[in-house]
């Protein structure tokens, strides 16, 4: 192995390095019984981040317009509270936020297929803590999804 291969395997991550060595991980969502592509497959990170950006922008706009007199540090705190309420109400009842709907995503429970309000509350609180959302498993689900037993899929 030359230096370019060693650096390339480090940059692409441990999964790619293991796949080059011959390990077969399957596709994302295979262990959950989800299809590889199309509707019902695991949502990709780009769509998830885009939906989060739309939701956060909407919450900032609401916080700016209703709770603060101009943009300051309090606006971000109010936006986080609005985001929590928005996420609990929409994911816990409909299965999606406005951003997720715009990007064609939906949150479903692994066992029942619909997210109950209590499960939506747990997922939303963990998402607002940020760290659980940054820790992913091999299926691309964040720790907040694993603990709430949910998965974000494409519609």
XYZ file of C-alpha atoms in Angstrom:
155
model
C 0.000 0.000 0.000
C 1.470 3.343 -0.986
C 0.939 6.630 0.863
C -1.946 7.729 -1.366
C -3.939 4.601 -0.553
C -3.231 4.946 3.159
C -4.315 8.593 3.191
C -7.334 7.839 1.011
C -8.529 5.080 3.331
C -8.148 7.419 6.305
C -10.084 10.220 4.600
C -12.963 8.006 3.508
C -13.427 6.541 6.982
C -13.266 3.134 8.626
C -16.266 1.722 6.763
C -14.664 2.310 3.355
C -11.375 0.862 4.579
C -13.130 -2.268 5.842
C -15.081 -2.623 2.582
C -11.804 -2.417 0.634
C -10.477 -5.200 2.849
C -13.431 -7.395 1.837
C -16.022 -6.824 4.590
C -19.645 -6.735 3.417
C -21.817 -4.392 5.471
C -24.763 -4.425 3.110
C -26.658 -1.230 2.397
C -27.952 1.315 4.884
C -31.264 0.137 6.320
C -30.872 -3.515 5.335
C -30.867 -4.654 8.973
C -34.084 -2.684 9.538
C -35.829 -4.308 6.588
C -35.942 -1.117 4.521
C -35.351 -0.904 0.760
C -32.014 0.265 -0.569
C -33.359 3.023 -2.847
C -36.560 4.957 -3.401
C -39.539 5.516 -1.102
C -39.145 3.917 2.306
C -35.350 3.903 2.192
C -33.191 5.591 4.827
C -32.929 9.357 4.337
C -29.515 10.547 3.231
C -27.576 13.082 5.328
C -27.866 15.862 2.731
C -31.654 15.824 2.797
C -31.721 15.592 6.568
C -29.401 18.577 6.973
C -31.385 20.555 4.409
C -34.649 19.858 6.251
C -33.014 20.834 9.544
C -31.774 24.103 8.030
C -35.274 24.961 6.769
C -36.815 24.160 10.158
C -34.156 26.146 12.024
C -34.596 29.132 9.713
C -38.352 29.030 10.251
C -37.879 28.863 14.032
C -35.400 31.767 13.952
C -37.905 33.810 11.975
C -40.670 33.053 14.481
C -38.418 33.837 17.459
C -37.215 37.057 15.841
C -40.723 38.210 15.021
C -42.555 37.213 18.186
C -40.162 37.103 21.117
C -37.192 39.445 20.643
C -36.618 43.064 19.642
C -33.919 42.449 17.067
C -31.410 39.675 16.605
C -29.292 38.934 19.694
C -28.287 35.976 21.855
C -31.823 35.580 23.168
C -33.120 34.990 19.643
C -31.158 31.733 19.361
C -32.445 30.536 22.725
C -36.036 31.319 21.798
C -35.514 29.673 18.409
C -34.362 26.482 20.142
C -37.509 26.481 22.278
C -39.701 27.097 19.208
C -37.832 24.292 17.403
C -38.511 21.908 20.298
C -42.221 22.754 20.340
C -42.479 22.556 16.541
C -40.706 19.217 16.445
C -42.730 17.682 19.285
C -46.052 18.797 17.823
C -45.391 17.915 14.196
C -43.211 14.798 14.436
C -45.275 13.424 17.323
C -48.518 13.735 15.366
C -47.842 13.921 11.623
C -44.398 12.327 11.413
C -42.694 15.299 9.762
C -41.774 18.941 10.261
C -42.251 21.561 7.533
C -38.619 21.111 6.455
C -38.902 17.325 6.338
C -42.092 17.630 4.286
C -40.376 20.005 1.868
C -37.472 17.566 1.399
C -39.715 14.477 1.158
C -38.799 12.901 4.495
C -40.839 11.280 7.245
C -40.069 9.926 10.719
C -41.581 6.514 11.442
C -41.413 4.202 14.431
C -39.715 0.881 13.773
C -42.388 -1.235 15.430
C -45.696 0.532 14.653
C -44.855 2.788 11.715
C -46.360 5.876 13.365
C -44.624 8.105 15.865
C -46.582 8.608 19.076
C -46.355 11.971 20.916
C -44.230 10.591 23.771
C -41.745 9.075 21.338
C -41.738 12.357 19.395
C -40.986 14.214 22.631
C -38.025 11.949 23.445
C -36.629 12.252 19.914
C -37.052 16.035 19.883
C -35.417 16.604 23.269
C -32.440 14.466 22.262
C -32.219 16.288 18.922
C -32.120 19.659 20.717
C -29.158 18.418 22.781
C -27.301 18.095 19.423
C -24.712 15.508 20.533
C -27.005 12.459 20.074
C -27.769 13.625 16.539
C -24.054 13.724 15.708
C -23.411 10.103 16.746
C -24.517 7.777 13.931
C -24.711 4.029 13.560
C -23.864 2.117 10.394
C -27.389 2.613 9.053
C -26.994 6.392 9.267
C -29.419 6.773 12.170
C -28.515 9.226 14.887
C -28.436 8.232 18.528
C -31.648 10.222 19.036
C -33.375 7.958 16.498
C -31.961 4.787 18.024
C -33.082 5.691 21.549
C -36.567 6.692 20.359
C -36.713 3.584 18.110
C -37.481 5.688 15.039
C -36.009 6.039 11.580
C -36.139 8.893 9.082
C -37.142 7.638 5.654
C -37.773 9.050 2.184
C -41.397 9.475 1.168
